[in-house]
Amino acid sequence: ILTAALFETNHSNVFKILYSEQEPDTVRAAALLGLILNDGSEKLVAEALASGNPALQAAVIEAALQRPAPSLCDKLAAHLASLPPHLQFRTMAVLKASRNRAYAKPIEPLLKSPDAERINAAVEALAWIGTAQSVPAILDSGSDQTRRALGMLNADGVDTVLEQEAAKKGNDTRRALAIDALALRGRRDLIQTFFSYAAESADPVARAGISAIVTTGDLSNLEQLIKLMSQREASPIAHEMLKAIIEIMRNAPEQGK
């Protein structure tokens, strides 16, 4: 209650007294928040983030949530890797909200975390502030958010990188993810490329190609899909093609046709 009242009256001198090392961490954290919100206290911010004290680090993150100054976000991004996991989650939320693509670089290493929840949070943040350079790392992350993130990542060069990754031989599961992402991005101009993938022998790539045809295709592609199904009648994915044909027919505005 006292801290809230002090916030309203700009008594930074009181915050300085309460930030004394003799005070408990909870008091120091509230005082640090007051100091940051009143005058920035950039030196104190850097010291708090480097201190290894989660209470003080949390105060800096809270300040950035309340008043997301670029200097605060810069310091949080620089210390992201050294923060405890629960504070990394909160920091990624701050960086995501900043919409600053410069913060994609410090987030990308978290995609290699052993913790699936942290990987998902990093992928979600990169969906908003990632760059074309983030695409390979997102594909490698194994996150269940990968398709959605790459589908919505709105940065220059993303489509080009995804096309390259989809065509790159080697890891068929990874290629399938890139194909899915291109379809989610509405790449109707790649429909013939999707047919090429659907004709491949690699199961995940072929299935992704079929799924992409359903997502981006229409009645004008039906005959070509039926022909491909006939050619691959003995293939395990022939049934997937049949389901794709039915789905396109079901979604067609001209049911009689």
mmCIF file of C-alpha atoms in Angstrom:
data_model
loop_
_atom_site.group_PDB
_atom_site.id
_atom_site.type_symbol
_atom_site.label_atom_id
_atom_site.label_comp_id
_atom_site.label_asym_id
_atom_site.label_seq_id
_atom_site.Cartn_x
_atom_site.Cartn_y
_atom_site.Cartn_z
ATOM 1 C CA ILE A 1 0.000 0.000 0.000
ATOM 2 C CA LEU A 2 2.800 2.401 0.922
ATOM 3 C CA THR A 3 4.664 1.589 -2.278
ATOM 4 C CA ALA A 4 1.567 2.273 -4.370
ATOM 5 C CA ALA A 5 1.121 5.626 -2.650
ATOM 6 C CA LEU A 6 4.778 6.499 -3.197
ATOM 7 C CA PHE A 7 4.450 5.705 -6.900
ATOM 8 C CA GLU A 8 1.774 8.384 -7.119
ATOM 9 C CA THR A 9 3.890 11.056 -5.451
ATOM 10 C CA ASN A 10 7.287 10.561 -7.127
ATOM 11 C CA HIS A 11 9.177 10.140 -3.854
ATOM 12 C CA SER A 12 12.258 8.606 -5.442
ATOM 13 C CA ASN A 13 14.327 9.528 -2.372
ATOM 14 C CA VAL A 14 12.219 7.107 -0.318
ATOM 15 C CA PHE A 15 12.684 4.393 -2.942
ATOM 16 C CA LYS A 16 16.461 4.850 -2.645
ATOM 17 C CA ILE A 17 16.271 4.301 1.122
ATOM 18 C CA LEU A 18 14.097 1.205 0.703
ATOM 19 C CA TYR A 19 16.513 -0.200 -1.877
ATOM 20 C CA SER A 20 19.152 -0.603 0.806
ATOM 21 C CA GLU A 21 20.842 -4.011 0.946
ATOM 22 C CA GLN A 22 19.661 -4.301 4.569
ATOM 23 C CA GLU A 23 16.051 -4.522 3.389
ATOM 24 C CA PRO A 24 14.445 -7.874 2.443
ATOM 25 C CA ASP A 25 14.310 -8.786 -1.251
ATOM 26 C CA THR A 26 10.558 -8.156 -1.527
ATOM 27 C CA VAL A 27 10.992 -4.571 -0.288
ATOM 28 C CA ARG A 28 14.076 -3.984 -2.434
ATOM 29 C CA ALA A 29 12.233 -5.270 -5.511
ATOM 30 C CA ALA A 30 9.304 -2.883 -4.954
ATOM 31 C CA ALA A 31 11.727 -0.011 -4.350
ATOM 32 C CA LEU A 32 13.668 -0.845 -7.514
ATOM 33 C CA LEU A 33 10.440 -0.843 -9.505
ATOM 34 C CA GLY A 34 9.688 2.634 -8.132
ATOM 35 C CA LEU A 35 13.152 3.894 -9.009
ATOM 36 C CA ILE A 36 12.955 2.565 -12.556
ATOM 37 C CA LEU A 37 9.479 3.957 -13.186
ATOM 38 C CA ASN A 38 10.425 7.353 -11.743
ATOM 39 C CA ASP A 39 13.771 8.088 -13.320
ATOM 40 C CA GLY A 40 14.923 5.101 -15.375
ATOM 41 C CA SER A 41 17.934 4.231 -13.168
ATOM 42 C CA GLU A 42 19.752 2.479 -16.029
ATOM 43 C CA LYS A 43 22.775 1.641 -13.880
ATOM 44 C CA LEU A 44 20.541 -0.028 -11.286
ATOM 45 C CA VAL A 45 18.751 -1.975 -14.045
ATOM 46 C CA ALA A 46 22.013 -3.422 -15.347
ATOM 47 C CA GLU A 47 23.169 -4.277 -11.821
ATOM 48 C CA ALA A 48 19.848 -5.923 -10.918
ATOM 49 C CA LEU A 49 19.818 -8.090 -14.051
ATOM 50 C CA ALA A 50 23.414 -9.172 -13.455
ATOM 51 C CA SER A 51 22.854 -9.767 -9.727
ATOM 52 C CA GLY A 52 21.366 -13.257 -10.036
ATOM 53 C CA ASN A 53 18.630 -12.150 -7.631
ATOM 54 C CA PRO A 54 15.279 -13.285 -9.131
ATOM 55 C CA ALA A 55 13.276 -10.735 -7.089
ATOM 56 C CA LEU A 56 15.267 -7.807 -8.467
ATOM 57 C CA GLN A 57 15.279 -9.257 -11.972
ATOM 58 C CA ALA A 58 11.502 -9.645 -11.781
ATOM 59 C CA ALA A 59 11.196 -5.982 -10.775
ATOM 60 C CA VAL A 60 13.010 -4.945 -13.971
ATOM 61 C CA ILE A 61 10.700 -7.135 -16.061
ATOM 62 C CA GLU A 62 7.648 -5.662 -14.309
ATOM 63 C CA ALA A 63 8.922 -2.159 -15.051
ATOM 64 C CA ALA A 64 9.275 -3.066 -18.731
ATOM 65 C CA LEU A 65 5.728 -4.454 -18.757
ATOM 66 C CA GLN A 66 4.380 -1.246 -17.250
ATOM 67 C CA ARG A 67 6.573 1.117 -19.254
ATOM 68 C CA PRO A 68 8.289 -0.676 -22.162
ATOM 69 C CA ALA A 69 11.155 1.752 -22.806
ATOM 70 C CA PRO A 70 13.588 0.622 -25.538
ATOM 71 C CA SER A 71 16.557 0.848 -23.140
ATOM 72 C CA LEU A 72 14.832 -1.530 -20.700
ATOM 73 C CA CYS A 73 13.992 -3.998 -23.448
ATOM 74 C CA ASP A 74 17.564 -3.854 -24.757
ATOM 75 C CA LYS A 75 18.943 -4.796 -21.337
ATOM 76 C CA LEU A 76 16.403 -7.585 -20.862
ATOM 77 C CA ALA A 77 17.274 -9.013 -24.269
ATOM 78 C CA ALA A 78 20.984 -8.911 -23.425
ATOM 79 C CA HIS A 79 20.420 -10.845 -20.171
ATOM 80 C CA LEU A 80 17.728 -13.238 -21.429
ATOM 81 C CA ALA A 81 19.992 -16.307 -21.541
ATOM 82 C CA SER A 82 21.135 -15.885 -17.909
ATOM 83 C CA LEU A 83 17.675 -15.411 -16.376
ATOM 84 C CA PRO A 84 15.876 -18.234 -14.529
ATOM 85 C CA PRO A 85 13.413 -20.108 -16.769
ATOM 86 C CA HIS A 86 10.262 -18.578 -15.233
ATOM 87 C CA LEU A 87 11.664 -15.088 -15.836
ATOM 88 C CA GLN A 88 12.667 -16.004 -19.383
ATOM 89 C CA PHE A 89 8.975 -16.636 -20.091
ATOM 90 C CA ARG A 90 8.031 -13.179 -18.817
ATOM 91 C CA THR A 91 10.917 -11.509 -20.634
ATOM 92 C CA MET A 92 9.957 -13.122 -23.939
ATOM 93 C CA ALA A 93 6.451 -11.715 -23.470
ATOM 94 C CA VAL A 94 7.964 -8.232 -23.059
ATOM 95 C CA LEU A 95 10.186 -8.615 -26.133
ATOM 96 C CA LYS A 96 7.303 -10.019 -28.171
ATOM 97 C CA ALA A 97 5.128 -7.028 -27.231
ATOM 98 C CA SER A 98 7.892 -4.631 -28.326
ATOM 99 C CA ARG A 99 7.507 -5.811 -31.973
ATOM 100 C CA ASN A 100 11.250 -5.165 -32.367
ATOM 101 C CA ARG A 101 12.795 -7.775 -34.670
ATOM 102 C CA ALA A 102 16.246 -7.066 -33.253
ATOM 103 C CA TYR A 103 15.232 -9.188 -30.254
ATOM 104 C CA ALA A 104 14.787 -12.330 -32.363
ATOM 105 C CA LYS A 105 18.508 -13.128 -32.101
ATOM 106 C CA PRO A 106 18.662 -13.547 -28.290
ATOM 107 C CA ILE A 107 15.429 -15.579 -28.320
ATOM 108 C CA GLU A 108 16.527 -18.091 -30.984
ATOM 109 C CA PRO A 109 18.998 -19.991 -28.695
ATOM 110 C CA LEU A 110 16.073 -20.865 -26.399
ATOM 111 C CA LEU A 111 14.707 -23.036 -29.228
ATOM 112 C CA LYS A 112 17.366 -25.571 -28.195
ATOM 113 C CA SER A 113 16.120 -25.696 -24.609
ATOM 114 C CA PRO A 114 15.385 -29.144 -23.101
ATOM 115 C CA ASP A 115 12.070 -27.731 -21.896
ATOM 116 C CA ALA A 116 9.237 -28.080 -24.464
ATOM 117 C CA GLU A 117 7.202 -25.310 -22.832
ATOM 118 C CA ARG A 118 10.084 -22.863 -23.135
ATOM 119 C CA ILE A 119 10.605 -23.853 -26.772
ATOM 120 C CA ASN A 120 6.923 -23.226 -27.499
ATOM 121 C CA ALA A 121 7.122 -19.796 -25.841
ATOM 122 C CA ALA A 122 10.183 -18.903 -27.913
ATOM 123 C CA VAL A 123 8.507 -20.041 -31.126
ATOM 124 C CA GLU A 124 5.405 -18.013 -30.276
ATOM 125 C CA ALA A 125 7.503 -14.895 -29.646
ATOM 126 C CA LEU A 126 9.388 -15.385 -32.915
ATOM 127 C CA ALA A 127 6.091 -15.655 -34.780
ATOM 128 C CA TRP A 128 5.717 -11.930 -34.013
ATOM 129 C CA ILE A 129 9.286 -10.603 -34.038
ATOM 130 C CA GLY A 130 11.255 -13.243 -35.940
ATOM 131 C CA THR A 131 13.119 -12.671 -39.188
ATOM 132 C CA ALA A 132 13.884 -14.782 -42.241
ATOM 133 C CA GLN A 133 17.041 -15.887 -40.398
ATOM 134 C CA SER A 134 14.805 -17.358 -37.658
ATOM 135 C CA VAL A 135 13.119 -19.813 -40.029
ATOM 136 C CA PRO A 136 15.714 -22.656 -39.961
ATOM 137 C CA ALA A 137 15.899 -22.516 -36.150
ATOM 138 C CA ILE A 138 12.104 -22.644 -35.844
ATOM 139 C CA LEU A 139 11.972 -25.616 -38.236
ATOM 140 C CA ASP A 140 14.571 -27.437 -36.124
ATOM 141 C CA SER A 141 12.845 -26.672 -32.815
ATOM 142 C CA GLY A 142 10.395 -29.580 -32.869
ATOM 143 C CA SER A 143 7.728 -27.320 -31.383
ATOM 144 C CA ASP A 144 4.059 -28.120 -31.905
ATOM 145 C CA GLN A 145 3.682 -24.382 -32.628
ATOM 146 C CA THR A 146 6.052 -24.492 -35.616
ATOM 147 C CA ARG A 147 3.451 -24.616 -38.413
ATOM 148 C CA ARG A 148 1.352 -21.828 -36.935
ATOM 149 C CA ALA A 149 4.377 -19.634 -36.190
ATOM 150 C CA LEU A 150 5.857 -19.949 -39.674
ATOM 151 C CA GLY A 151 2.427 -19.450 -41.195
ATOM 152 C CA MET A 152 2.042 -16.074 -39.509
ATOM 153 C CA LEU A 153 5.666 -14.835 -39.473
ATOM 154 C CA ASN A 154 5.384 -11.603 -41.440
ATOM 155 C CA ALA A 155 8.951 -10.617 -42.257
ATOM 156 C CA ASP A 156 10.855 -9.984 -45.471
ATOM 157 C CA GLY A 157 12.385 -13.063 -47.063
ATOM 158 C CA VAL A 158 10.476 -15.672 -45.013
ATOM 159 C CA ASP A 159 8.752 -17.172 -48.062
ATOM 160 C CA THR A 160 12.035 -17.474 -49.944
ATOM 161 C CA VAL A 161 13.705 -19.310 -47.057
ATOM 162 C CA LEU A 162 10.706 -21.629 -46.645
ATOM 163 C CA GLU A 163 10.768 -22.491 -50.355
ATOM 164 C CA GLN A 164 14.475 -23.306 -50.097
ATOM 165 C CA GLU A 165 13.931 -25.445 -46.997
ATOM 166 C CA ALA A 166 11.031 -27.313 -48.628
ATOM 167 C CA ALA A 167 13.166 -28.168 -51.651
ATOM 168 C CA LYS A 168 16.250 -29.159 -49.645
ATOM 169 C CA LYS A 169 16.726 -32.924 -49.659
ATOM 170 C CA GLY A 170 17.717 -34.737 -46.492
ATOM 171 C CA ASN A 171 15.261 -34.308 -43.643
ATOM 172 C CA ASP A 172 11.786 -35.178 -44.953
ATOM 173 C CA THR A 173 9.965 -34.249 -41.731
ATOM 174 C CA ARG A 174 11.577 -30.821 -41.792
ATOM 175 C CA ARG A 175 10.687 -30.385 -45.464
ATOM 176 C CA ALA A 176 7.086 -31.309 -44.691
ATOM 177 C CA LEU A 177 6.896 -28.577 -42.038
ATOM 178 C CA ALA A 178 8.167 -25.996 -44.544
ATOM 179 C CA ILE A 179 5.572 -27.114 -47.112
ATOM 180 C CA ASP A 180 2.808 -26.887 -44.509
ATOM 181 C CA ALA A 181 3.945 -23.379 -43.594
ATOM 182 C CA LEU A 182 3.916 -22.238 -47.228
ATOM 183 C CA ALA A 183 0.368 -23.530 -47.593
ATOM 184 C CA LEU A 184 -0.718 -21.726 -44.432
ATOM 185 C CA ARG A 185 0.766 -18.560 -45.897
ATOM 186 C CA GLY A 186 -1.687 -18.902 -48.796
ATOM 187 C CA ARG A 187 0.875 -19.523 -51.523
ATOM 188 C CA ARG A 188 -1.610 -20.376 -54.262
ATOM 189 C CA ASP A 189 1.120 -19.554 -56.806
ATOM 190 C CA LEU A 190 3.006 -22.669 -55.626
ATOM 191 C CA ILE A 191 0.184 -25.097 -56.386
ATOM 192 C CA GLN A 192 2.185 -26.908 -59.094
ATOM 193 C CA THR A 193 5.152 -27.185 -56.731
ATOM 194 C CA PHE A 194 2.812 -28.724 -54.156
ATOM 195 C CA PHE A 195 1.760 -31.276 -56.794
ATOM 196 C CA SER A 196 5.443 -32.112 -57.335
ATOM 197 C CA TYR A 197 5.842 -32.745 -53.619
ATOM 198 C CA ALA A 198 2.668 -34.843 -53.550
ATOM 199 C CA ALA A 199 4.197 -37.036 -56.271
ATOM 200 C CA GLU A 200 7.379 -37.725 -54.259
ATOM 201 C CA SER A 201 8.007 -41.129 -52.716
ATOM 202 C CA ALA A 202 8.906 -39.743 -49.267
ATOM 203 C CA ASP A 203 5.778 -40.197 -47.177
ATOM 204 C CA PRO A 204 5.871 -37.000 -45.025
ATOM 205 C CA VAL A 205 6.709 -34.811 -48.016
ATOM 206 C CA ALA A 206 3.963 -36.355 -50.158
ATOM 207 C CA ARG A 207 1.385 -35.996 -47.372
ATOM 208 C CA ALA A 208 2.402 -32.363 -46.838
ATOM 209 C CA GLY A 209 2.079 -31.725 -50.582
ATOM 210 C CA ILE A 210 -1.437 -33.214 -50.600
ATOM 211 C CA SER A 211 -2.420 -31.163 -47.544
ATOM 212 C CA ALA A 212 -1.054 -28.023 -49.221
ATOM 213 C CA ILE A 213 -3.135 -28.722 -52.332
ATOM 214 C CA VAL A 214 -6.256 -28.954 -50.180
ATOM 215 C CA THR A 215 -5.379 -25.698 -48.398
ATOM 216 C CA THR A 216 -4.555 -23.671 -51.504
ATOM 217 C CA GLY A 217 -6.329 -25.519 -54.342
ATOM 218 C CA ASP A 218 -9.838 -25.407 -55.752
ATOM 219 C CA LEU A 219 -12.013 -27.163 -58.352
ATOM 220 C CA SER A 220 -9.617 -26.174 -61.126
ATOM 221 C CA ASN A 221 -7.037 -28.528 -59.572
ATOM 222 C CA LEU A 222 -9.413 -31.448 -59.136
ATOM 223 C CA GLU A 223 -8.710 -33.206 -62.425
ATOM 224 C CA GLN A 224 -4.956 -33.046 -61.898
ATOM 225 C CA LEU A 225 -5.327 -34.461 -58.383
ATOM 226 C CA ILE A 226 -7.531 -37.322 -59.602
ATOM 227 C CA LYS A 227 -4.958 -38.142 -62.285
ATOM 228 C CA LEU A 228 -2.167 -38.185 -59.681
ATOM 229 C CA MET A 229 -4.236 -40.468 -57.443
ATOM 230 C CA SER A 230 -4.733 -42.873 -60.330
ATOM 231 C CA GLN A 231 -1.000 -42.896 -61.062
ATOM 232 C CA ARG A 232 -0.221 -43.672 -57.412
ATOM 233 C CA GLU A 233 -3.094 -46.085 -56.852
ATOM 234 C CA ALA A 234 -0.850 -48.661 -55.184
ATOM 235 C CA SER A 235 0.794 -46.091 -52.915
ATOM 236 C CA PRO A 236 -0.038 -45.894 -49.175
ATOM 237 C CA ILE A 237 -0.977 -42.245 -49.656
ATOM 238 C CA ALA A 238 -3.566 -42.882 -52.398
ATOM 239 C CA HIS A 239 -6.227 -42.842 -49.702
ATOM 240 C CA GLU A 240 -4.953 -39.426 -48.555
ATOM 241 C CA MET A 241 -5.393 -38.151 -52.101
ATOM 242 C CA LEU A 242 -8.944 -39.485 -52.181
ATOM 243 C CA LYS A 243 -9.697 -37.647 -48.937
ATOM 244 C CA ALA A 244 -8.144 -34.503 -50.445
ATOM 245 C CA ILE A 245 -10.378 -34.791 -53.516
ATOM 246 C CA ILE A 246 -13.459 -35.122 -51.314
ATOM 247 C CA GLU A 247 -12.360 -32.148 -49.195
ATOM 248 C CA ILE A 248 -11.901 -29.914 -52.242
ATOM 249 C CA MET A 249 -15.314 -30.974 -53.530
ATOM 250 C CA ARG A 250 -16.892 -30.341 -50.140
ATOM 251 C CA ASN A 251 -15.392 -26.839 -49.957
ATOM 252 C CA ALA A 252 -16.287 -25.906 -53.534
ATOM 253 C CA PRO A 253 -18.844 -23.087 -53.870
ATOM 254 C CA GLU A 254 -20.204 -24.729 -57.044
ATOM 255 C CA GLN A 255 -21.448 -28.070 -55.724
ATOM 256 C CA GLY A 256 -23.313 -28.957 -58.912
ATOM 257 C CA LYS A 257 -20.186 -28.515 -61.005
#
